[in-house]
Short mmCIF file of C-alpha atoms in Angstrom, two decimals:
data_model
loop_
_atom_site.label_atom_id
_atom_site.label_comp_id
_atom_site.label_asym_id
_atom_site.label_seq_id
_atom_site.Cartn_x
_atom_site.Cartn_y
_atom_site.Cartn_z
CA MET A 1 83.58 -0.71 28.01
CA LYS A 2 82.03 1.11 26.42
CA ASN A 3 82.06 -2.69 24.16
CA THR A 4 80.80 -4.23 27.19
CA LYS A 5 77.54 -1.88 27.31
CA LEU A 6 77.18 -2.05 23.62
CA ILE A 7 76.71 -6.01 23.48
CA VAL A 8 74.75 -6.23 26.69
CA ALA A 9 72.51 -3.46 25.49
CA ILE A 10 72.34 -6.06 21.65
CA VAL A 11 71.26 -9.05 23.78
CA LEU A 12 68.65 -7.33 25.94
CA LEU A 13 67.43 -5.80 21.89
CA LEU A 14 67.82 -9.22 20.88
CA ALA A 15 65.57 -10.81 23.85
CA VAL A 16 62.87 -9.16 23.57
CA VAL A 17 62.81 -9.24 19.91
CA GLY A 18 62.72 -13.16 20.07
CA VAL A 19 59.89 -12.66 23.41
CA GLY A 20 57.75 -10.46 20.13
CA GLY A 21 58.13 -13.17 17.74
CA VAL A 22 57.42 -16.21 19.67
CA ALA A 23 54.44 -14.18 20.79
CA ILE A 24 53.63 -13.79 17.72
CA ALA A 25 54.05 -17.78 16.60
CA LYS A 26 51.83 -19.00 19.15
CA LYS A 27 48.35 -16.67 18.70
CA ARG A 28 49.79 -17.71 15.26
CA ASP A 29 49.25 -21.40 15.92
CA THR A 30 46.03 -20.68 18.88
CA GLY A 31 44.10 -18.97 14.87
CA ALA A 32 41.51 -16.58 15.30
CA THR A 33 39.08 -16.09 18.82
CA VAL A 34 35.57 -17.05 18.38
CA ARG A 35 32.94 -17.37 19.61
CA THR A 36 30.43 -20.16 19.74
CA GLU A 37 27.28 -22.29 20.36
CA VAL A 38 25.57 -25.47 20.00
CA VAL A 39 23.12 -26.09 17.53
CA GLY A 40 19.58 -26.72 19.65
CA ARG A 41 16.04 -27.27 19.04
CA ARG A 42 13.62 -23.17 19.71
CA ASP A 43 10.70 -21.63 18.66
CA LEU A 44 10.53 -19.26 16.14
CA VAL A 45 9.05 -16.62 15.16
CA SER A 46 9.25 -14.36 11.93
CA ILE A 47 8.89 -10.86 11.72
CA VAL A 48 7.54 -8.81 9.03
CA THR A 49 8.25 -4.94 10.33
CA ALA A 50 6.82 -2.20 8.52
CA SER A 51 5.52 1.48 9.24
CA GLY A 52 2.33 3.53 8.23
CA VAL A 53 -0.55 5.46 9.77
CA ILE A 54 -3.72 4.68 11.75
CA GLU A 55 -6.55 4.95 9.15
CA PRO A 56 -10.12 4.64 9.65
CA LYS A 57 -11.71 0.98 7.86
CA GLN A 58 -14.37 2.97 6.62
CA LYS A 59 -14.58 6.79 5.80
CA VAL A 60 -16.04 9.09 3.08
CA ASP A 61 -14.66 12.34 1.05
CA ILE A 62 -17.55 14.57 0.67
CA SER A 63 -16.53 17.00 -2.40
CA ALA A 64 -19.84 19.70 -3.59
CA ASP A 65 -21.24 18.25 -6.67
CA ILE A 66 -22.51 22.35 -7.98
CA ALA A 67 -20.49 25.32 -7.15
CA GLY A 68 -21.83 27.96 -5.33
CA ARG A 69 -21.47 29.85 -1.61
CA VAL A 70 -21.93 27.82 1.50
CA ILE A 71 -24.98 29.92 3.18
CA GLU A 72 -24.83 27.68 6.51
CA LEU A 73 -22.63 24.97 7.91
CA ALA A 74 -24.48 22.04 10.15
CA VAL A 75 -21.38 20.71 11.56
CA GLU A 76 -18.01 21.08 13.10
CA GLU A 77 -14.84 19.33 13.41
CA GLY A 78 -14.97 16.17 15.95
CA GLN A 79 -18.84 16.37 15.67
CA ASP A 80 -20.35 12.73 15.71
CA VAL A 81 -22.54 12.97 12.95
CA LYS A 82 -26.03 10.27 12.21
CA LYS A 83 -26.75 9.24 8.04
CA GLY A 84 -29.20 11.91 6.71
CA ASP A 85 -29.21 14.27 8.76
CA LEU A 86 -27.62 18.27 7.22
CA LEU A 87 -23.97 18.99 7.33
CA LEU A 88 -23.82 22.26 4.78
CA ARG A 89 -26.16 24.21 1.94
CA ILE A 90 -25.11 25.78 -0.74
CA ASP A 91 -27.41 29.00 -1.89
CA PRO A 92 -29.81 27.71 -4.11
CA THR A 93 -31.29 31.27 -6.07
CA GLN A 94 -28.74 30.89 -9.32
CA TYR A 95 -30.83 26.92 -8.75
CA GLN A 96 -34.47 27.87 -7.82
CA ALA A 97 -33.96 30.15 -11.48
CA ALA A 98 -33.25 27.19 -13.29
CA VAL A 99 -35.60 25.23 -12.45
CA GLN A 100 -38.85 27.76 -12.88
CA ARG A 101 -37.10 28.21 -16.42
CA ALA A 102 -36.91 24.39 -17.09
CA GLU A 103 -40.56 24.80 -15.64
CA ALA A 104 -41.48 27.21 -17.91
CA THR A 105 -40.17 25.05 -20.82
CA VAL A 106 -41.87 22.13 -20.37
CA ALA A 107 -44.64 24.51 -20.54
CA GLN A 108 -44.24 25.50 -23.21
CA ALA A 109 -43.58 22.41 -24.66
CA LYS A 110 -46.37 20.83 -23.44
CA ALA A 111 -48.55 23.55 -24.83
CA GLN A 112 -47.06 23.24 -28.51
CA SER A 113 -47.43 19.12 -28.78
CA ALA A 114 -51.56 20.31 -27.54
CA GLN A 115 -51.55 22.39 -30.54
CA MET A 116 -49.52 19.45 -33.08
CA ARG A 117 -52.38 17.28 -31.57
CA ALA A 118 -55.32 19.60 -32.96
CA SER A 119 -53.74 20.06 -36.15
CA LEU A 120 -53.24 16.00 -36.50
CA LEU A 121 -57.04 15.52 -35.79
CA LYS A 122 -57.52 18.06 -38.66
CA ALA A 123 -55.10 16.63 -41.20
CA GLN A 124 -56.75 13.18 -40.33
CA SER A 125 -60.37 14.28 -40.66
CA ASP A 126 -59.33 16.36 -43.74
CA ALA A 127 -57.77 13.13 -45.41
CA THR A 128 -60.88 10.90 -44.51
CA ARG A 129 -62.86 12.57 -46.17
CA ALA A 130 -60.78 12.63 -49.71
CA GLU A 131 -60.81 9.47 -49.50
CA GLN A 132 -64.93 9.66 -49.21
CA LEU A 133 -64.53 11.81 -52.27
CA ALA A 134 -61.99 10.44 -54.75
CA LYS A 135 -64.21 6.48 -53.71
CA GLY A 136 -68.19 7.98 -54.71
CA ASP A 137 -68.19 10.49 -58.50
CA ARG A 138 -64.67 11.15 -58.62
CA LEU A 139 -64.93 14.85 -56.42
CA ILE A 140 -61.33 15.78 -56.33
CA SER A 141 -59.02 15.19 -58.35
CA ALA A 142 -55.66 12.91 -57.83
CA GLN A 143 -53.52 15.89 -56.68
CA ASP A 144 -55.63 16.62 -53.86
CA LEU A 145 -56.23 13.16 -52.81
CA GLU A 146 -52.23 12.81 -52.91
CA GLN A 147 -51.91 16.42 -50.97
CA ALA A 148 -54.12 15.75 -48.25
CA ARG A 149 -52.67 12.39 -47.14
CA THR A 150 -49.10 14.06 -47.29
CA GLY A 151 -50.84 16.75 -44.73
CA LEU A 152 -51.39 13.71 -43.02
CA LYS A 153 -48.34 12.74 -43.02
CA VAL A 154 -46.55 16.10 -41.95
CA ALA A 155 -48.93 16.31 -39.21
CA GLN A 156 -48.05 12.99 -37.57
CA ALA A 157 -44.31 13.21 -37.80
CA GLN A 158 -44.55 17.32 -35.60
CA TYR A 159 -47.16 16.10 -33.44
CA GLU A 160 -44.17 13.19 -32.34
CA ALA A 161 -41.56 16.43 -32.97
CA ALA A 162 -43.44 17.97 -29.94
CA ASN A 163 -44.03 14.40 -27.65
CA TYR A 164 -40.25 14.46 -27.84
CA GLY A 165 -39.84 18.47 -27.17
CA VAL A 166 -41.69 17.36 -23.72
CA SER A 167 -39.95 14.89 -23.15
CA GLN A 168 -36.38 17.04 -23.73
CA ALA A 169 -37.85 19.94 -21.36
CA GLU A 170 -38.57 16.92 -18.97
CA ALA A 171 -35.71 15.43 -18.68
CA GLY A 172 -33.86 19.46 -18.48
CA LEU A 173 -36.68 19.91 -15.70
CA SER A 174 -36.11 17.03 -14.19
CA GLU A 175 -31.80 18.06 -14.57
CA ALA A 176 -32.52 21.90 -12.83
CA ARG A 177 -34.25 19.62 -9.70
CA GLU A 178 -31.22 17.05 -8.86
CA SER A 179 -29.09 20.71 -8.99
CA LEU A 180 -31.45 22.43 -6.73
CA ARG A 181 -31.37 19.45 -4.67
CA LYS A 182 -27.03 19.03 -4.22
CA THR A 183 -27.30 22.72 -3.14
CA ILE A 184 -28.48 20.88 0.65
CA ILE A 185 -25.50 18.21 1.86
CA THR A 186 -26.58 15.37 3.71
CA ALA A 187 -24.81 13.02 6.01
CA PRO A 188 -23.65 9.86 3.90
CA MET A 189 -22.97 7.32 6.84
CA SER A 190 -22.94 7.73 10.31
CA GLY A 191 -19.67 8.22 11.75
CA ARG A 192 -17.93 11.46 13.29
CA VAL A 193 -16.30 14.32 11.20
CA THR A 194 -12.80 14.43 11.10
CA ARG A 195 -11.95 16.73 8.51
CA LEU A 196 -13.03 20.01 7.76
CA ASN A 197 -12.04 22.67 4.77
CA ILE A 198 -15.01 24.50 4.45
CA HIS A 199 -16.09 27.80 6.18
CA GLN A 200 -19.18 30.07 6.02
CA GLY A 201 -19.55 31.96 3.28
CA GLU A 202 -16.78 29.99 1.47
CA THR A 203 -17.51 29.38 -2.00
CA ALA A 204 -17.88 25.26 -2.73
CA VAL A 205 -16.30 24.47 -6.26
CA VAL A 206 -16.96 21.28 -8.01
CA GLY A 207 -15.47 18.11 -7.07
CA THR A 208 -13.03 17.11 -9.47
CA MET A 209 -10.55 14.12 -8.98
CA ASN A 210 -7.21 15.07 -7.21
CA ASN A 211 -7.71 17.98 -5.99
CA PRO A 212 -7.34 18.45 -2.35
CA GLY A 213 -9.54 22.33 -2.82
CA SER A 214 -12.44 20.56 -3.59
CA LEU A 215 -12.24 18.37 -0.33
CA LEU A 216 -14.64 20.11 1.83
CA LEU A 217 -15.08 17.64 4.70
CA THR A 218 -14.48 14.08 5.49
CA ILE A 219 -16.61 11.57 8.00
CA ALA A 220 -15.03 8.84 9.63
CA ASP A 221 -16.34 5.21 11.36
CA LEU A 222 -14.15 5.71 14.10
CA GLY A 223 -15.71 1.85 15.18
CA VAL A 224 -13.46 -0.52 13.24
CA MET A 225 -9.74 1.43 13.00
CA GLU A 226 -6.69 0.51 10.58
CA ALA A 227 -2.45 0.23 10.63
CA LYS A 228 -2.42 1.41 7.01
CA VAL A 229 1.34 0.26 6.54
CA ASN A 230 4.07 -0.42 3.18
CA VAL A 231 5.58 -3.86 3.46
CA ASP A 232 9.18 -4.54 1.14
CA GLU A 233 8.23 -6.16 -1.71
CA THR A 234 10.83 -8.95 -0.67
CA ASP A 235 8.27 -9.30 2.63
CA VAL A 236 5.02 -9.64 1.19
CA PRO A 237 4.83 -13.59 -0.19
CA HIS A 238 5.24 -14.03 2.96
CA ILE A 239 2.52 -12.38 4.80
CA ALA A 240 -0.64 -14.53 4.55
CA ILE A 241 -4.55 -13.28 4.99
CA GLY A 242 -5.30 -13.16 8.69
CA ASP A 243 -1.41 -12.80 10.32
CA SER A 244 -1.64 -11.76 13.59
CA ALA A 245 0.04 -8.87 14.23
CA THR A 246 1.36 -6.32 17.22
CA ILE A 247 1.29 -2.05 16.34
CA LYS A 248 2.83 0.64 18.35
CA ILE A 249 1.66 3.57 17.89
CA ASP A 250 4.19 6.77 18.56
CA ALA A 251 0.63 9.07 20.73
CA PHE A 252 0.35 5.71 23.00
CA PRO A 253 3.66 4.93 24.02
CA ASN A 254 3.13 2.80 26.05
CA GLN A 255 0.54 0.21 24.69
CA THR A 256 0.63 -2.58 22.32
CA PHE A 257 -2.30 -3.03 19.83
CA VAL A 258 -3.39 -6.29 18.73
CA GLY A 259 -4.31 -6.80 15.38
CA HIS A 260 -4.92 -9.24 11.77
CA VAL A 261 -4.00 -8.42 8.50
CA THR A 262 -7.00 -8.31 6.11
CA GLN A 263 -6.11 -6.40 3.32
CA ILE A 264 -2.95 -7.22 1.15
CA ALA A 265 -2.44 -5.17 -2.03
CA ASN A 266 -1.94 -6.53 -5.26
CA SER A 267 -0.18 -3.03 -6.97
CA ALA A 268 2.84 -1.36 -5.64
CA VAL A 269 2.47 1.89 -3.77
CA GLN A 270 2.42 4.77 -6.23
CA GLY A 271 5.33 6.93 -6.16
CA GLN A 272 5.55 10.88 -6.53
CA GLY A 273 5.67 10.68 -10.49
CA SER A 274 4.85 7.48 -11.56
CA THR A 275 1.86 6.57 -12.84
CA ALA A 276 -0.73 3.58 -12.74
CA GLY A 277 0.95 0.32 -14.79
CA SER A 278 3.98 2.24 -15.30
CA SER A 279 7.23 0.28 -14.05
CA SER A 280 10.02 1.02 -10.85
CA GLN A 281 12.44 2.83 -11.75
CA THR A 282 15.83 0.88 -11.48
CA GLY A 283 16.92 0.26 -7.60
CA GLN A 284 14.29 2.67 -6.46
CA ALA A 285 12.52 0.84 -3.68
CA VAL A 286 9.62 -1.11 -4.45
CA ASP A 287 6.50 -1.13 -1.76
CA PHE A 288 3.32 -2.66 -1.07
CA GLU A 289 0.51 -1.32 1.21
CA VAL A 290 -0.62 -3.49 3.80
CA ARG A 291 -4.08 -3.21 5.44
CA VAL A 292 -3.66 -4.66 9.98
CA THR A 293 -7.18 -4.17 11.85
CA LEU A 294 -7.47 -3.47 14.98
CA ASP A 295 -8.69 -5.75 17.21
CA HIS A 296 -9.96 -3.82 19.85
CA PRO A 297 -9.33 0.30 19.33
CA PRO A 298 -9.59 2.88 22.00
CA THR A 299 -12.01 5.34 21.95
CA GLU A 300 -9.44 7.56 21.93
CA LEU A 301 -7.74 6.70 18.20
CA ARG A 302 -6.87 9.40 15.58
CA PRO A 303 -6.89 8.61 11.71
CA ASP A 304 -2.77 10.28 10.56
CA LEU A 305 -1.15 8.71 13.45
CA SER A 306 2.03 7.33 12.89
CA ALA A 307 1.95 3.21 13.45
CA THR A 308 4.40 0.54 13.10
CA ALA A 309 3.11 -3.31 12.63
CA ASP A 310 4.77 -6.55 13.38
CA ILE A 311 3.27 -9.07 11.60
CA VAL A 312 3.88 -12.75 13.01
CA SER A 313 4.20 -13.98 9.38
CA ALA A 314 5.38 -17.86 10.67
CA THR A 315 6.59 -19.67 13.92
CA ARG A 316 8.08 -22.93 14.24
CA LYS A 317 7.57 -25.03 16.93
CA GLN A 318 10.58 -26.99 18.76
CA ALA A 319 12.22 -25.87 14.75
CA LEU A 320 16.62 -27.02 15.07
CA SER A 321 18.09 -23.28 14.05
CA VAL A 322 21.06 -21.46 14.36
CA PRO A 323 22.28 -17.73 15.45
CA ILE A 324 22.28 -15.95 12.21
CA ILE A 325 25.60 -14.40 12.91
CA ALA A 326 26.76 -17.59 12.14
CA VAL A 327 25.28 -18.08 8.33
CA THR A 328 27.30 -16.83 5.20
CA VAL A 329 28.30 -17.84 1.79
CA ARG A 330 30.95 -19.61 0.46
CA ASP A 331 31.26 -20.73 -3.40
CA ALA A 332 31.19 -24.45 -4.22
CA SER A 333 33.75 -25.37 -2.05
CA GLY A 334 33.69 -23.65 0.68
CA LYS A 335 36.09 -20.45 -0.48
CA LYS A 336 36.26 -16.71 -0.55
CA PHE A 337 35.11 -14.69 -3.41
CA LYS A 338 37.73 -13.11 -5.45
CA VAL A 339 37.32 -9.61 -5.24
CA GLY A 340 38.42 -9.30 -8.37
CA SER A 341 41.86 -8.31 -9.42
CA SER A 342 43.85 -4.89 -10.33
CA ASP A 343 43.21 -5.16 -13.86
CA ASP A 344 39.86 -5.64 -13.63
CA GLN A 345 39.24 -2.86 -10.92
CA GLY A 346 38.77 -0.21 -13.73
CA ASP A 347 36.06 -2.20 -15.93
CA ALA A 348 32.56 -1.59 -14.81
CA SER A 349 31.28 -4.18 -17.39
CA VAL A 350 33.90 -6.54 -15.80
CA SER A 351 33.20 -6.10 -11.75
CA GLU A 352 29.21 -6.25 -12.32
CA LYS A 353 30.10 -9.51 -14.72
CA GLN A 354 31.92 -11.19 -11.64
CA LYS A 355 29.08 -9.94 -9.47
CA LYS A 356 26.46 -11.70 -10.68
CA LEU A 357 28.55 -14.76 -11.17
CA ASP A 358 29.04 -14.59 -7.61
CA GLU A 359 25.77 -14.50 -6.88
CA GLN A 360 24.83 -17.43 -8.74
CA ASN A 361 26.91 -19.98 -6.90
CA GLU A 362 26.51 -18.10 -3.27
CA VAL A 363 25.90 -21.21 -0.91
CA GLU A 364 25.31 -20.68 2.46
CA GLY A 365 26.73 -22.60 5.36
CA VAL A 366 28.44 -22.24 8.75
CA PHE A 367 31.62 -23.89 10.42
CA VAL A 368 31.51 -26.32 12.37
CA VAL A 369 34.32 -26.44 15.71
CA LYS A 370 36.27 -29.78 15.03
CA ASP A 371 39.72 -30.68 16.39
CA GLY A 372 40.70 -26.79 16.89
CA LYS A 373 40.34 -26.17 13.37
CA ALA A 374 36.16 -24.17 10.96
CA LYS A 375 35.23 -27.08 9.44
CA TRP A 376 33.16 -25.51 6.43
CA MET A 377 28.64 -27.14 6.00
CA PRO A 378 26.83 -25.60 3.72
CA VAL A 379 23.81 -25.44 5.24
CA THR A 380 19.89 -24.93 3.84
CA VAL A 381 17.77 -22.43 6.12
CA GLY A 382 13.95 -21.48 6.68
CA ILE A 383 12.25 -18.75 8.40
CA ALA A 384 14.45 -15.95 9.61
CA GLY A 385 13.41 -15.33 13.28
CA GLU A 386 14.44 -13.20 16.40
CA ARG A 387 18.42 -14.34 16.13
CA TYR A 388 18.18 -17.29 14.77
CA PHE A 389 18.15 -18.93 11.55
CA GLU A 390 15.69 -22.05 10.74
CA LEU A 391 17.89 -24.60 9.72
CA THR A 392 15.93 -27.45 6.85
CA LYS A 393 19.20 -29.25 6.28
CA GLY A 394 22.66 -29.56 6.83
CA LEU A 395 22.88 -30.08 10.50
CA LYS A 396 21.55 -32.62 12.87
CA GLY A 397 21.93 -30.93 16.19
CA GLY A 398 24.08 -31.06 18.48
CA GLU A 399 27.35 -29.67 16.39
CA THR A 400 29.41 -26.73 17.67
CA VAL A 401 29.66 -23.19 15.12
CA VAL A 402 31.39 -20.27 15.19
CA ALA A 403 29.08 -18.19 16.44
CA GLY A 404 30.80 -14.91 16.20
CA PRO A 405 32.21 -12.06 15.86
CA TYR A 406 30.93 -11.09 12.91
CA SER A 407 34.47 -9.63 11.11
CA VAL A 408 35.82 -13.30 11.87
CA VAL A 409 33.26 -15.55 10.58
CA ARG A 410 32.99 -13.56 7.06
CA ASP A 411 36.76 -14.08 6.63
CA LEU A 412 36.84 -17.38 7.96
CA GLU A 413 38.50 -20.17 5.92
CA ASP A 414 37.77 -23.65 5.75
CA GLY A 415 40.75 -25.62 8.07
CA ALA A 416 41.07 -22.10 9.89
CA ALA A 417 42.10 -22.85 13.12
CA LEU A 418 40.14 -21.34 16.16
CA GLN A 419 40.41 -20.76 19.96
CA ILE A 420 37.61 -20.50 21.78
CA GLN A 421 36.16 -17.37 24.25
CA PRO A 422 35.65 -18.17 27.14
CA GLU A 423 31.31 -17.97 27.46
CA GLY A 424 30.58 -15.40 29.91
CA PRO A 425 27.81 -13.40 30.62
CA GLU A 426 28.37 -10.56 28.37
CA THR A 427 29.13 -13.49 25.17
CA LYS A 428 26.45 -15.89 25.70
CA PRO A 429 23.70 -15.84 23.00
CA ALA A 430 20.01 -14.71 24.44
CA LYS A 431 17.42 -16.40 24.35
CA GLU A 432 15.03 -16.01 21.49
CA ALA A 433 12.28 -14.94 21.65
CA LYS A 434 8.46 -16.42 21.98
#
C-alpha cells in the first residue's frame, strides 16, 4: 500500500515537471514579447526646452558717482518715471565748498597770469631799449645787452607757465562743478522703478563693479520683456535667431506666451568660481544664454519671474519617422557591445579605453520584424520630435519595427524570435504632436 502511494506521488511530480518544461520550451520558441509599429510619415517638430527668468529687454542699474548722504528721495519702488525726472539728491555741502575753493584758485591763477604779463611787457621794453643803445654809440656793454635779452626770455616763460596755471585751475573748477552736479540723480530713461535699495538719510557709496551694495535703484522698460534662459551646449547649434518659442511662466499657470529668439550668447555662462576666458571643468555642464523676446507681454508681468521656454529649432512636414524608443546602438555587425571581462573590471584605464572604442564604433539602427524574427537594420536619424525620430537613411517606409519595451529593445539580438503583443488602447502609440 505504501509503495503504491509512493509510485503515484512520483508520477504526479513528473507530470508537473513535464508540463513546466513544455511551457518553458514553448516560451523559448515564441521569443520575447514586443510592441511593434509601422514606419510611416508624420509632421515632426524638434523642440529645445530651457529654463530661466523673465527680464526687461532694456533696464538701467543706477549707482552713485560720488559718496554722500541722501537728503531727498523722490521716487518709490513700482513708480513710473520719465526721462529727466528727479530720482534722489545727495547732500551737496562739501561739493559746494569744493566749487568755491576751485573758483578762488582760478581767480588767483588769473591774477598771477596778469602779473606775469606785466612783467613780460616790462622785459620786452627793457630789451628793446637795450638793443637801440647797443646799435648807436654803444652806450651799454655787451653784457648788459645779453642780460636784457635773457630777462625777456625768462618773463616769456613765466607768463606761459602762469597761463598753464589758469588752465589747470579752470579744469579743477570744472571737475568740482561736475561732482556738485552729480549730487542730483535723474532718470536716464523712461520706465518703472523695479528695484529700490536706498532710503532717505542713508549714505550712498560710489558704485563699483561686482559690488551689490553700491546699487541704488533700477529702472526698466516693461514694454518689451524677454525670457533669459540657459540652453545646453549640445542644443545651442540647432537654435537660430528668429526661431519661434512658447514660454510658460510659473506665476501664470494657465497662460502660454509666444515669442521668438532674438539673441544667442557667443560664450558660455560663467559659473561660480570661474573666470572669463577659462575653460570649463571636466564633467561640468556648459550652458549658453539665449534670449527670447515675448511678442505681447501682459502689463502685469514682472522681472525675475521663473519661466520655461520651448524653442522650435526645426520642423519637418510628412517626414519618414520611427519611434524614438525603437532606435538603439550596436556595433558594425549588429551585435551588442561587450561589457568587458572580469579580469578587466579592476583596470579603470582598460575599461575607459574600451568605452571610447565602443563610442567610435557605435551604429544606430532598429530591429525590423521579418518572419517573426528581429532583423537588425542600420539607420541614420535626423531631428527628434516628441516621440519620433526623423529617418534620413536606412528604411523606405511601411516596415514593421520593434517599438518597445525599452528593456527588450536594449538586449535584443539580430535573428531573435519575437512574440508580437496585441495592439490595444493602452499599447497603441500616440500621434506626434503638431
